[in-house]
Coordinates of C-alpha atoms and ligand atoms in Angstrom, one line a residue:
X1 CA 3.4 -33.1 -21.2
X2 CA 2.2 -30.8 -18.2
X3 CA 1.6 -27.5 -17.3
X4 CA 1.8 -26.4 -13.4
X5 CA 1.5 -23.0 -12.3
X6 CA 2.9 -22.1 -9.0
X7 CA 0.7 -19.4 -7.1
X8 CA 1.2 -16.7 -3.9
X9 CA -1.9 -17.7 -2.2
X10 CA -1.9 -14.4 0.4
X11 CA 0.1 -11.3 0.3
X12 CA 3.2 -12.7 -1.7
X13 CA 6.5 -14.2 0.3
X14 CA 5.1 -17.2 0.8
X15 CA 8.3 -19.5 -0.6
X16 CA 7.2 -19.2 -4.1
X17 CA 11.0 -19.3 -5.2
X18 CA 11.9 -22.2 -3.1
X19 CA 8.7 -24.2 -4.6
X20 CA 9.2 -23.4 -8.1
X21 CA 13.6 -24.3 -7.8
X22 CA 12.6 -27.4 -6.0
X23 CA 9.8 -28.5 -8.9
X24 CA 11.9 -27.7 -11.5
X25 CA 13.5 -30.9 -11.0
X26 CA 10.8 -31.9 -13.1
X27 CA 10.4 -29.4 -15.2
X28 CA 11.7 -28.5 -18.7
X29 CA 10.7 -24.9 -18.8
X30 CA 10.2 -22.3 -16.5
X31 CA 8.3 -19.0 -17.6
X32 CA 7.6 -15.7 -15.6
X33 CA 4.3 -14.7 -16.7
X34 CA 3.8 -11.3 -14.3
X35 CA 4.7 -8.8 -12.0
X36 CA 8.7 -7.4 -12.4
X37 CA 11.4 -6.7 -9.8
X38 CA 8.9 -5.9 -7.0
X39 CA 9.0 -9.8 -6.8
X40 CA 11.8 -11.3 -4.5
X41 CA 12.4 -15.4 -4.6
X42 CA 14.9 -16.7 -2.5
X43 CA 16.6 -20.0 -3.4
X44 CA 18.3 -21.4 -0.7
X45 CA 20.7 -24.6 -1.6
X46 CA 23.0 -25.5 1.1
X47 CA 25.3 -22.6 2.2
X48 CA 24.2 -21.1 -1.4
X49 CA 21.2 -18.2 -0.8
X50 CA 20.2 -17.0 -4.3
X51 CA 17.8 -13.6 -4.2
X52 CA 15.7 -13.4 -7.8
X53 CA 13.3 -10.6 -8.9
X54 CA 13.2 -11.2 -12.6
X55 CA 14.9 -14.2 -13.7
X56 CA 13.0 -17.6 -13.3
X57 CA 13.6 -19.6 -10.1
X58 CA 14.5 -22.6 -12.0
X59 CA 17.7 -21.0 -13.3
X60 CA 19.9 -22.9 -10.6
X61 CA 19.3 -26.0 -12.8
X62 CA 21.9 -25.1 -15.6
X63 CA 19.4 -27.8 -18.1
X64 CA 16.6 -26.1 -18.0
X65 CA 14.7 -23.1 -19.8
X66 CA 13.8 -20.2 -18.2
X67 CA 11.7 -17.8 -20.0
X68 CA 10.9 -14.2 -19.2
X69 CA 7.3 -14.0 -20.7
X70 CA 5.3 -10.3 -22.3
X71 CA 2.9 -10.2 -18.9
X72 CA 6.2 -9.8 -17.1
X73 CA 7.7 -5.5 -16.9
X74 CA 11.3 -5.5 -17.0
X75 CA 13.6 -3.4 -16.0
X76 CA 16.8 -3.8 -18.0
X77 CA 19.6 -2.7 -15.6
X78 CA 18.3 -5.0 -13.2
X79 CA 18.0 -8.0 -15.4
X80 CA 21.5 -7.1 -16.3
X81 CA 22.5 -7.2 -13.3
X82 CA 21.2 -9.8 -12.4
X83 CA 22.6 -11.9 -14.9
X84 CA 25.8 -11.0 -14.7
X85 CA 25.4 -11.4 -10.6
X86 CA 24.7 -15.1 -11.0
X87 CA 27.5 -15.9 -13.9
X88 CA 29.8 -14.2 -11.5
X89 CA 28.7 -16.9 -8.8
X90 CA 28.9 -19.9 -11.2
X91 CA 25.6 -20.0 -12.4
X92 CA 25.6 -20.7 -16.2
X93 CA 23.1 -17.8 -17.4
X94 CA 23.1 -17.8 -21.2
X95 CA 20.9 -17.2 -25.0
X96 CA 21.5 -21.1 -23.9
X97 CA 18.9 -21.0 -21.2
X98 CA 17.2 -17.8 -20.7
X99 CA 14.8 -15.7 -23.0
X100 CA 12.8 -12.9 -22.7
X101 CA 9.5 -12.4 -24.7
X102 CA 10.0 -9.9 -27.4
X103 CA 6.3 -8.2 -26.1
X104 CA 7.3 -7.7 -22.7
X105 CA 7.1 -4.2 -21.5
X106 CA 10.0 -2.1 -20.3
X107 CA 10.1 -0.8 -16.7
X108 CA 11.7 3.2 -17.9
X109 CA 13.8 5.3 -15.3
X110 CA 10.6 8.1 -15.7
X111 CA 8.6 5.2 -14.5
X112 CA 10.3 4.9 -11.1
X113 CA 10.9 8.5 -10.9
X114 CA 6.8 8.0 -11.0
X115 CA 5.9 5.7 -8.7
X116 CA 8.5 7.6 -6.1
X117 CA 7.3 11.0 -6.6
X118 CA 3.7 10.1 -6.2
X119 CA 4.7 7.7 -3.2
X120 CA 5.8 10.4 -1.5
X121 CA 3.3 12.9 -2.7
X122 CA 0.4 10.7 -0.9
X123 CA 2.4 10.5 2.4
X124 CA 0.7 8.8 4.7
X125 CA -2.0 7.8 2.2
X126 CA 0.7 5.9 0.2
X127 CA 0.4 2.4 -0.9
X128 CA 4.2 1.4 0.3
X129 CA 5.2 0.2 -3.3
X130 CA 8.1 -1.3 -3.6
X131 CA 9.4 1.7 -6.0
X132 CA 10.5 -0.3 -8.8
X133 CA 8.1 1.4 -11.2
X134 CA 6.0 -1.4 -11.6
X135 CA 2.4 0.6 -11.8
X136 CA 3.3 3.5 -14.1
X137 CA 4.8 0.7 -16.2
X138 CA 1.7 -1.2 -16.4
X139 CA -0.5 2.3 -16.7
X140 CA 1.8 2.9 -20.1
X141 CA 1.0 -0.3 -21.4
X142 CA -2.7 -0.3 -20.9
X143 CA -2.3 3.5 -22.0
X144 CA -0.6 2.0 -25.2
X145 CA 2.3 4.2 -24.6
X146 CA 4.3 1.6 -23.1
X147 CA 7.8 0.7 -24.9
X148 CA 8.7 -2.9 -25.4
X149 CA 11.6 -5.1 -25.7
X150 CA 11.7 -5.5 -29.3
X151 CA 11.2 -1.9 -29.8
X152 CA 14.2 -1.3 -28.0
X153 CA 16.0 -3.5 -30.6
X154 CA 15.3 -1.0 -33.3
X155 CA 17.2 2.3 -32.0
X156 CA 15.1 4.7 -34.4
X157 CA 11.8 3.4 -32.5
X158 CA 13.4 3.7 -29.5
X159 CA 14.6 7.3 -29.4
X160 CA 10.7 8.4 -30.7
X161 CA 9.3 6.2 -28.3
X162 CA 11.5 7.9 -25.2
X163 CA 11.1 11.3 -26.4
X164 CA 7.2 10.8 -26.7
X165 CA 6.8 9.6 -23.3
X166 CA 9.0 11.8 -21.6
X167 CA 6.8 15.0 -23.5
X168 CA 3.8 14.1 -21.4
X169 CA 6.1 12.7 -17.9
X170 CA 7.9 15.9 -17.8
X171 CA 5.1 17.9 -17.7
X172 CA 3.9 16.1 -14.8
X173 CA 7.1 15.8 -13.4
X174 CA 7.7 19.6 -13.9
X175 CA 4.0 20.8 -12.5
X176 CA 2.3 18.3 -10.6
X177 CA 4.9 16.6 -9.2
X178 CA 7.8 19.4 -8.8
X179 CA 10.2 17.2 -9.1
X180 CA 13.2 17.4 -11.5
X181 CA 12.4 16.1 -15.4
X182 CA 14.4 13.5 -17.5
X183 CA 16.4 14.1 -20.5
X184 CA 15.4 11.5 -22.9
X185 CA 19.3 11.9 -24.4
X186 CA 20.6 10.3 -21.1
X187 CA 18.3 7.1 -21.0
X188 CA 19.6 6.6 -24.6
X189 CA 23.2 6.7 -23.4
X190 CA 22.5 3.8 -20.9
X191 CA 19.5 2.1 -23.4
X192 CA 21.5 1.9 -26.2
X193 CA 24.5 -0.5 -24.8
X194 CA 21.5 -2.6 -22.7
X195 CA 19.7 -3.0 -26.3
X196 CA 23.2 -5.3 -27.3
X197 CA 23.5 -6.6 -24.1
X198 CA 20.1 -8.0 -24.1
X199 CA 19.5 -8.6 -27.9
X200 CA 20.6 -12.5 -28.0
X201 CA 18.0 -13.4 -25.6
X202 CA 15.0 -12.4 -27.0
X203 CA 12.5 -14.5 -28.6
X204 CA 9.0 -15.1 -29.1
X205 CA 8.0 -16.7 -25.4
X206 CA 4.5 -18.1 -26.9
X207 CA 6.1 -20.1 -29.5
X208 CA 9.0 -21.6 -27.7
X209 CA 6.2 -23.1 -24.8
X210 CA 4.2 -24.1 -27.5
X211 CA 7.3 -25.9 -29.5
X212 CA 7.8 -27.4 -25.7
X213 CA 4.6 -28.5 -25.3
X214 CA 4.6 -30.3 -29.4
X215 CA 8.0 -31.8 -27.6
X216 CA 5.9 -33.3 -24.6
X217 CA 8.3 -31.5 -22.5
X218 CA 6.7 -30.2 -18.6
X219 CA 6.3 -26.1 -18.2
X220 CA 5.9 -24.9 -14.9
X221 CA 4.8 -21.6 -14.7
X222 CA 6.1 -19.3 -11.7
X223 CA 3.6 -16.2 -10.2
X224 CA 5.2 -13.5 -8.2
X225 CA 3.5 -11.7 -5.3
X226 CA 0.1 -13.1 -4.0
X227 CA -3.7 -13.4 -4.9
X228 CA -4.4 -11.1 -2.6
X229 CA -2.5 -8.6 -4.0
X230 CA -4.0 -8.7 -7.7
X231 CA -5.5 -5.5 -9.4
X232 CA -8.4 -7.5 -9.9
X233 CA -9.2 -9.7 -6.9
X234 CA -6.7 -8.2 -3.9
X235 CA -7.1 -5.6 -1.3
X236 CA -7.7 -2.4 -4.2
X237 CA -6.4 -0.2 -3.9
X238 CA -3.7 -1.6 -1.3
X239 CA -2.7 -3.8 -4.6
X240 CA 0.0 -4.2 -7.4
X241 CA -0.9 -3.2 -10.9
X242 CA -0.5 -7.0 -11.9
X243 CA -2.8 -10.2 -12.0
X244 CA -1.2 -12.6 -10.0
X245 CA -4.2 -15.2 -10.1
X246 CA -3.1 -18.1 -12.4
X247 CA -5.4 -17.2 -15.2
X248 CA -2.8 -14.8 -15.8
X249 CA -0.6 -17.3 -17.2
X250 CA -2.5 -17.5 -20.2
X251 CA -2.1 -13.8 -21.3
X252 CA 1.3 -13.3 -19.5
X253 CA 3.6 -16.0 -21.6
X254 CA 0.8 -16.9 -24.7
X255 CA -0.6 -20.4 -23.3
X256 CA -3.9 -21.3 -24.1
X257 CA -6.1 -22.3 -20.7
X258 CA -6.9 -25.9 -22.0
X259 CA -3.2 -26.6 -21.7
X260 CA -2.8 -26.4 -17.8
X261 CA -3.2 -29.0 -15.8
X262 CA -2.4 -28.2 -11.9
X263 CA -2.5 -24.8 -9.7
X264 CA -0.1 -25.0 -6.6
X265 CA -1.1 -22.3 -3.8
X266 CA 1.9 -21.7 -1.9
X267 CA 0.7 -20.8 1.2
X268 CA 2.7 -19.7 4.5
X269 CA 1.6 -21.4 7.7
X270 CA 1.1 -18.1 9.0
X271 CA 0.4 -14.1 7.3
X272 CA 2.9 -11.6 6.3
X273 CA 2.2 -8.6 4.4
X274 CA 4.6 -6.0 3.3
X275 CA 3.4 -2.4 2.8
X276 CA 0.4 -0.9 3.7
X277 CA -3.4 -2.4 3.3
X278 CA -5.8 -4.2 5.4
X279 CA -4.5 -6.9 7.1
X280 CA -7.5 -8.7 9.7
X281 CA -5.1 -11.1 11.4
X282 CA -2.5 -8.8 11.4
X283 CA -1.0 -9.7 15.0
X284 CA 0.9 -6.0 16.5
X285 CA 1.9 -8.0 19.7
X286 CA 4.8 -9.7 20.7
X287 CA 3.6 -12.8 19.4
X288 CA 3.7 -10.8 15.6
X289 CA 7.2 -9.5 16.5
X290 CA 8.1 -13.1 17.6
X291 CA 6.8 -14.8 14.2
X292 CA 9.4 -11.8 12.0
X293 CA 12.0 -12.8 14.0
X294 CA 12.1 -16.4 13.9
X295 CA 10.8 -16.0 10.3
X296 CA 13.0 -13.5 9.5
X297 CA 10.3 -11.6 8.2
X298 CA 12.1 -8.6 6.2
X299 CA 11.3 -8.0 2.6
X300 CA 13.8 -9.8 0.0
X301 CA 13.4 -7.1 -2.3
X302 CA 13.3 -3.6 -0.2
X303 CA 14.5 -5.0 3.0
X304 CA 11.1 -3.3 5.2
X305 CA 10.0 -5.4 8.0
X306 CA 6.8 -7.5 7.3
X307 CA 4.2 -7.5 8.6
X308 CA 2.9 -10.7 10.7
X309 CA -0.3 -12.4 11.7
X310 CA -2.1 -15.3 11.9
X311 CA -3.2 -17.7 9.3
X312 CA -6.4 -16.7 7.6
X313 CA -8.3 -19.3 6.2
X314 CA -10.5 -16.7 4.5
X315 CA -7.4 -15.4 2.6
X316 CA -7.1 -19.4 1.3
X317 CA -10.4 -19.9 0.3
X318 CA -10.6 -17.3 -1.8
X319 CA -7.6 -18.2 -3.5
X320 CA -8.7 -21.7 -3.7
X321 CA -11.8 -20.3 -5.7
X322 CA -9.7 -17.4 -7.6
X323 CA -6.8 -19.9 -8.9
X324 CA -8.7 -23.0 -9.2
X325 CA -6.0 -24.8 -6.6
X326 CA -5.3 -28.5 -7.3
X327 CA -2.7 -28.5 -4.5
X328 CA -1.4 -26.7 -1.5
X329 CA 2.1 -26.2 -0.7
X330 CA 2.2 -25.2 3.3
X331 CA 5.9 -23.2 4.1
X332 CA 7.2 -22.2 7.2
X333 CA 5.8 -24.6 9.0
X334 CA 9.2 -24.9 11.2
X335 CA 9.1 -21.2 12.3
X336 CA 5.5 -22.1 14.4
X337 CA 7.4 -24.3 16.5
X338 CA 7.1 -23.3 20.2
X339 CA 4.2 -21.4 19.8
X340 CA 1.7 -22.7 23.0
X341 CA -1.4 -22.2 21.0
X342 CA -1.5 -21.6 17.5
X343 CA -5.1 -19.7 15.6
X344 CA -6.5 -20.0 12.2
X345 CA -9.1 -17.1 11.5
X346 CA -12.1 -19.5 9.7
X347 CA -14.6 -16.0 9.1
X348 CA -14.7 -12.4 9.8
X349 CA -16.9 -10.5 12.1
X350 CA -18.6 -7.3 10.8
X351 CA -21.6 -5.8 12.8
X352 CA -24.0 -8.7 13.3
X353 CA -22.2 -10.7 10.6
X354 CA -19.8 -13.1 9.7
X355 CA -18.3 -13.1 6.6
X356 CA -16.5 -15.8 4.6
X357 CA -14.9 -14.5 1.8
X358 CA -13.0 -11.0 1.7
X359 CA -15.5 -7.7 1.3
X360 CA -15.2 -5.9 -1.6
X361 CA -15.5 -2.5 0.2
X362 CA -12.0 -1.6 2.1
X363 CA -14.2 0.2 5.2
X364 CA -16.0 -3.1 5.7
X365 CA -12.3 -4.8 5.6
X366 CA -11.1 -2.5 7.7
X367 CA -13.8 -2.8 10.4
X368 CA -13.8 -6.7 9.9
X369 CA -12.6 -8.6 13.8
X370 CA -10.9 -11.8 12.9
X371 CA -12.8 -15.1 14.0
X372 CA -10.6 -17.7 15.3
X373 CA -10.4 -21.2 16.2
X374 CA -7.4 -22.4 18.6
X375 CA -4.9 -25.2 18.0
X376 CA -2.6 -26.5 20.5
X377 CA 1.0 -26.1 19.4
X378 CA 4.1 -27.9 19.2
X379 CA 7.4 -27.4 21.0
X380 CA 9.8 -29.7 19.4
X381 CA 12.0 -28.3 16.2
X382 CA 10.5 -30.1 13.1
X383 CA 13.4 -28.9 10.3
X384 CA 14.8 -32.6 10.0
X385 CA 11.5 -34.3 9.4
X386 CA 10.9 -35.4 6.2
X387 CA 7.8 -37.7 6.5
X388 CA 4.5 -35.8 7.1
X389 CA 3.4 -38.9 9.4
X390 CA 6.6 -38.3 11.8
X391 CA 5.5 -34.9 12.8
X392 CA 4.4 -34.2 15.8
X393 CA 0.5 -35.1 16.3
X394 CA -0.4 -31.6 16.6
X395 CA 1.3 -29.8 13.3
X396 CA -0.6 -32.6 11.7
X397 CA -4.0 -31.7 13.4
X398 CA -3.0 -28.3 12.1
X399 CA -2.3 -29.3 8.7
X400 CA -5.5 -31.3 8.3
X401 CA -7.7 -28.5 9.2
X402 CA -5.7 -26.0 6.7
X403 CA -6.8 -29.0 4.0
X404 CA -10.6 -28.9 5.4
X405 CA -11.1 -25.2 6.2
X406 CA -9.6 -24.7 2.2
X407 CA -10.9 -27.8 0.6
X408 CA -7.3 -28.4 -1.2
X409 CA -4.8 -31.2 -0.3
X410 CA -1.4 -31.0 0.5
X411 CA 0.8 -31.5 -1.9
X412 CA 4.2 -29.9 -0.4
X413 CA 5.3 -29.2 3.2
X414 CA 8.4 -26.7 3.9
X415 CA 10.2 -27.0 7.3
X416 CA 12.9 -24.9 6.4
X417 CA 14.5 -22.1 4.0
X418 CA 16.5 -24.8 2.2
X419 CA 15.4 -27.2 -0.5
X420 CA 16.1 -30.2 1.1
X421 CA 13.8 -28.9 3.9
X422 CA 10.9 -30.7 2.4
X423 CA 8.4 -33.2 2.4
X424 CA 6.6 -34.4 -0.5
X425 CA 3.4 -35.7 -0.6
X426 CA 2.3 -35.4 -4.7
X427 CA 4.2 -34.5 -7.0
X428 CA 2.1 -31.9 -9.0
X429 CA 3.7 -32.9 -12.4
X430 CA 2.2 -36.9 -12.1
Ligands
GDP1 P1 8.6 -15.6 -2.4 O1 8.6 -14.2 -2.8 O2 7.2 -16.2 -2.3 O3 9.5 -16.4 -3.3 O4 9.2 -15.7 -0.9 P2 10.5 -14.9 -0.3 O5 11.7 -15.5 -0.9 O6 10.3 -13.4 -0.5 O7 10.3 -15.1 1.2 C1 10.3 -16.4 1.8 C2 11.4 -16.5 2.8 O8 11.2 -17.7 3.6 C3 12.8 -16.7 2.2 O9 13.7 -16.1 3.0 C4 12.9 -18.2 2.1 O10 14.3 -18.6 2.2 C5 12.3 -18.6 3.4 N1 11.6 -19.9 3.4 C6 11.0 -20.6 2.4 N2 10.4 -21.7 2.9 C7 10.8 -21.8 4.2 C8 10.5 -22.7 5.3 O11 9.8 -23.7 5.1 N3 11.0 -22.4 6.5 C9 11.7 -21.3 6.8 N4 12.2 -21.1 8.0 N5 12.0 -20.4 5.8 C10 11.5 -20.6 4.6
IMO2 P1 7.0 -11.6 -4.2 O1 6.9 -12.1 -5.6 C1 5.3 -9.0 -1.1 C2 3.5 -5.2 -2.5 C3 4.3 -3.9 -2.1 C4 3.1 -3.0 -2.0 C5 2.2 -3.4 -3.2 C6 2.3 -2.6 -4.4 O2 8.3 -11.5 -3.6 O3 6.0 -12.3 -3.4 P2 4.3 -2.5 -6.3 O4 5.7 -2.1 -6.2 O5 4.0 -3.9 -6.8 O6 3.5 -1.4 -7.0 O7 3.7 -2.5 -4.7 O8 2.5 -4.8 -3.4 N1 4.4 -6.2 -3.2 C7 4.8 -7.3 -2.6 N2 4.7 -7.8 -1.4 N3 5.9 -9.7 -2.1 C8 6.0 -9.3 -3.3 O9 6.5 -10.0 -4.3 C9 5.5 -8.0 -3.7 N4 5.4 -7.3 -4.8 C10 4.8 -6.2 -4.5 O10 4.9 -4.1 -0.9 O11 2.4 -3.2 -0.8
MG3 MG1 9.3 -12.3 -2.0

């Protein structure tokens, strides 16, 4: 029996998706324990690319369990979708091997409407969400006015539920916002039918890990987005309104924190960011534009261009510390390839300083100067290597200082989108 949570060490997009398909080989169960459809994990297996924002990553493994767990907002339509999306591709998606917690809250069309209308009402000041609804979701819940999945199941709930939310979102809609208000009668029209639809799956996440766990069976637990974009410890308020840290396991899918045994930090060999926030090694050059392209750095989920830089070893040391990593898992190491000299920010300069862990205070960020170190590059591709000693001498200079700048070993290195683009150094499971 093991637990192993699989982490975003940066801004999200790091390859969490490929990680978590490729570990599932030995895994029984795979639980979502945060974020919603903001996330986007791409599985790539052969000529097969798979694009997931709310069902598991491990789902391309027809065997195994994929649960949707109560930290985790869900919009319905798109899960729907999204089911019925992969069964029309082959993928067995059933009651058989996917559940969703019966606490998990319910991303509401008011609650996009929401995040939309104020996006646009801060203009430039705006956060570049992805739109989904994911804050306003979150705000209901902490508000306790949120509406979850099992009280969707009970249509009189429902309807008083809608109609109670709605009182106080079309007000704001109707003064603050001016922007047109919802008729609670029409989400029942499309609620209603998604209640059935959705009705076999649901269960009580907590229990079924815990019957896994009496069963000695392996969880592995997937994050979506990236430490440095939690509520808690990210770039606030350039942040999502989740915990992505892998504490967040334990209140996002009912696991007590005695029962985990490893942390995997997926972490890109270089930075991308998506949306707006501070970004220190944010690189605005050709070399930035060069690293999206061969990267093909555009978001999985919304499609905007992301942002590159270079790697930040700040960035990774507070998530070592944050997450309590047991492993690294370096991706895109492939796309690096041809770059003369390559540069890993190890502190930040601010006035007479330098730091070496993230500033609270977004000004300081913001007036933070990168420090860096330079690494000689490699030319050669590197996608067919499989055997961390057969890469060229200098991506494995560069890989030993990422494991002494962060003080976490290796366990995984990615050369390339697909899962057999991979070399395995420790399996986090043994
Ligand atoms: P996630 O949100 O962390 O799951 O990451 P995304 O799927 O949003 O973005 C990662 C992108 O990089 C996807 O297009 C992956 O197919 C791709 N990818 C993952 N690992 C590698 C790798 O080692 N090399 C290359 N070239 N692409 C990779
Ligand atoms: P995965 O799981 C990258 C970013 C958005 C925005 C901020 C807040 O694929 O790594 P939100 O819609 O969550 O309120 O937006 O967070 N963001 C992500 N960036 N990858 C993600 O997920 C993200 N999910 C949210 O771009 O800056
Ligand atoms: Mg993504």
């Amino acid at each position: 029996m093991s637990c192993v949570v699989v982490v975003g060490t940066q801004w999200g997009d790091e390859g969490k998706g490929k990680v978590v398909d490729l570990l599932t080989r030995h895994a029984d169960v795979v639980v979502r324990f945060q974020g919603g459809n903001n996330a986007g994990h791409t599985l790539v297996v052969g000529p097969d690319k798979f694009i997931l924002h709310l069902i598991p990553s491990g789902i391309l493994h027809a065997e195994k369990k994929c649960l949707i767990g109560n930290g985790v907002v869900v919009d319905l339509e798109v899960l729907q979708k999204e089911i019925l999306t992969l069964q029309d591709r082959g993928i067995a998606v059933s009651p058989k091997n996917l559940a969703i917690s019966e606490k998990a809250h319910l991303i509401m069309p008011y609650h996009k409407h929401l995040d939309l209308a104020r996006e646009a009402q801060k203009g430039k000041a705006s956060i570049g969400t992805t739109g989904r609804g994911i804050g306003p979701c979150y705000e209901d819940k902490v508000a306790r006015i949120g509406i979850r999945v099992i009280d969707l199941l009970d249509p009189k709930v429902f309807a008083e539920k809608v109609e109670t939310s709605l009182k106080e979102k079309n007000f704001i809609f109707e003064h603050l916002l001016k922007v047109p208000t919802i008729d609670p009668k029409e989400i029942l029209k499309v609620y209603l039918p998604l209640a059935e639809f959705i009705r076999p799956y649901v269960t009580d996440v907590s229990i079924m890990i815990d019957q896994a766990l009496t069963g000695n069976k392996n969880i592995l637990f997937e994050g979506a987005q990236g430490t440095h974009l939690d509520i808690d410890h990210g770039t606030y308020p350039f942040v999502t309104s989740s915990n992505p840290v892998a504490g967040s396991v334990c209140h996002g899918s009912g696991v007590g924190p005695t029962k985990i045994q490893s942390v995997v930090g997926i972490v890109k060999a270089y930075t991308t960011r998506v949306g707006a926030g501070p970004f220190p090694t944010e690189l605005t050059d050709e070399t930035g534009l060069a690293l999206r392209e061969k990267g093909g750095e555009y978001g999985a989920t919304t499609g905007r261009p992301r942002r590159c830089g270079w790697l930040d070893a700040v960035v990774l040391k507070d998530s070592a510390r944050l997450n309590g990593l047991t492993h690294l898992a370096v991706t895109k190491l492939d796309v690096l390839s041809g770059q003369k000299k390559i540069k890993i920010c190890t502190g930040y300069s601010y006035n007479t300083q330098t730091l070496t862990s993230m500033p609270a205070q977004l000004k300081t960020l913001e007036a933070c100067r990168p420090v860096y170190e330079e690494w000689e590059g490699w030319s050669e591709p590197i996608e067919g290597i499989r055997k961390r000693e057969n890469l060229p001498q200098t991506t494995q200079n560069y890989l030993k200082r990422i494991e002494e700048l962060v003080k976490v070993p290796i366990g995984i290195i990615s050369v390339g989108p697909d899962r057999e683009a991979t070399l395995f150094q420790d399996n986090p499971f043994s």
